[in-house]
């Protein structure tokens, strides 16, 4: 399938040759304009981890540069990643794209100078990497919950909380919630609209134990609240 840019070039040639008239040109031109902003991703150099300064790496990916190969091995990152629309991405680059995306704040357009890829491709690579990590290692989360919330641990938590002067001797964790803003959806907007924060968002609720670990998490859920 031809790109929008190529299609527009063909339209200009056809219009110049008189193959299409003014009305046809205007209509076809409007139909061949991408809804995404046209970022000049081709103006940047391709991603190369070796050329990155360790300080830049830690700031952008939140991991030390020397630790990334170990992280890649631990997560069993394949090389390369293949996206559904046939984009191919090196395993290390794919992991770095996902890490960069999850650093805050970060939009896909902010990642273009680092990875020299268009926004849709960055989005698909990120989703591909995240899906792989979740499908491969997601079961570890449930196993970890069982370890954190076994009978012995619960008793230790309750004792630790009571020793800090708590009124209860059977409190083992602390409930908290967080609202994470999302883009406004096209459908069912009220389901995820948060009247208190005045944004479209999803909610998570977690239980944190005295060791600081999140022992249980519930969500995401949408909540329609009146303003």
PDB file of C-alpha atoms in Angstrom, residues 144-145 147-164 168-174 207-213 215:
ATOM      1  CA  UNK A 144       4.896 -13.027  43.977  1.00  0.00           C
ATOM      2  CA  UNK A 145       1.534 -12.174  45.579  1.00  0.00           C
ATOM      3  CA  UNK A 147       4.824 -15.122  48.611  1.00  0.00           C
ATOM      4  CA  UNK A 148       4.010 -11.679  50.032  1.00  0.00           C
ATOM      5  CA  UNK A 149       0.662 -12.656  51.491  1.00  0.00           C
ATOM      6  CA  UNK A 150       1.255 -16.055  53.072  1.00  0.00           C
ATOM      7  CA  UNK A 151       0.204 -16.633  56.686  1.00  0.00           C
ATOM      8  CA  UNK A 152       3.633 -16.066  58.217  1.00  0.00           C
ATOM      9  CA  UNK A 153       4.200 -12.827  56.313  1.00  0.00           C
ATOM     10  CA  UNK A 154       0.775 -11.480  57.284  1.00  0.00           C
ATOM     11  CA  UNK A 155       1.557 -12.062  60.954  1.00  0.00           C
ATOM     12  CA  UNK A 156       4.924 -10.310  60.584  1.00  0.00           C
ATOM     13  CA  UNK A 157       3.281  -7.335  58.896  1.00  0.00           C
ATOM     14  CA  UNK A 158       0.637  -7.044  61.620  1.00  0.00           C
ATOM     15  CA  UNK A 159       3.286  -7.127  64.339  1.00  0.00           C
ATOM     16  CA  UNK A 160       5.394  -4.493  62.561  1.00  0.00           C
ATOM     17  CA  UNK A 161       2.400  -2.164  62.203  1.00  0.00           C
ATOM     18  CA  UNK A 162       1.321  -2.662  65.829  1.00  0.00           C
ATOM     19  CA  UNK A 163       4.845  -1.920  67.090  1.00  0.00           C
ATOM     20  CA  UNK A 164       4.663   1.463  65.382  1.00  0.00           C
ATOM     21  CA  UNK A 168      -5.170  -2.281  65.615  1.00  0.00           C
ATOM     22  CA  UNK A 169      -3.096  -5.395  66.063  1.00  0.00           C
ATOM     23  CA  UNK A 170      -4.355  -7.116  62.920  1.00  0.00           C
ATOM     24  CA  UNK A 171      -3.555  -4.470  60.269  1.00  0.00           C
ATOM     25  CA  UNK A 172      -1.118  -5.879  57.725  1.00  0.00           C
ATOM     26  CA  UNK A 173      -1.258  -3.361  54.850  1.00  0.00           C
ATOM     27  CA  UNK A 174      -2.291   0.055  53.669  1.00  0.00           C
ATOM     28  CA  UNK A 207      -2.389  -2.732  49.127  1.00  0.00           C
ATOM     29  CA  UNK A 208       1.116  -1.854  50.303  1.00  0.00           C
ATOM     30  CA  UNK A 209       2.719  -3.892  53.080  1.00  0.00           C
ATOM     31  CA  UNK A 210       5.170  -2.515  55.695  1.00  0.00           C
ATOM     32  CA  UNK A 211       8.166  -3.609  53.626  1.00  0.00           C
ATOM     33  CA  UNK A 212       7.099  -1.097  50.965  1.00  0.00           C
ATOM     34  CA  UNK A 213       6.110  -3.734  48.408  1.00  0.00           C
ATOM     35  CA  UNK A 215       1.210  -6.948  47.677  1.00  0.00           C
TER      36      UNK A 215
END
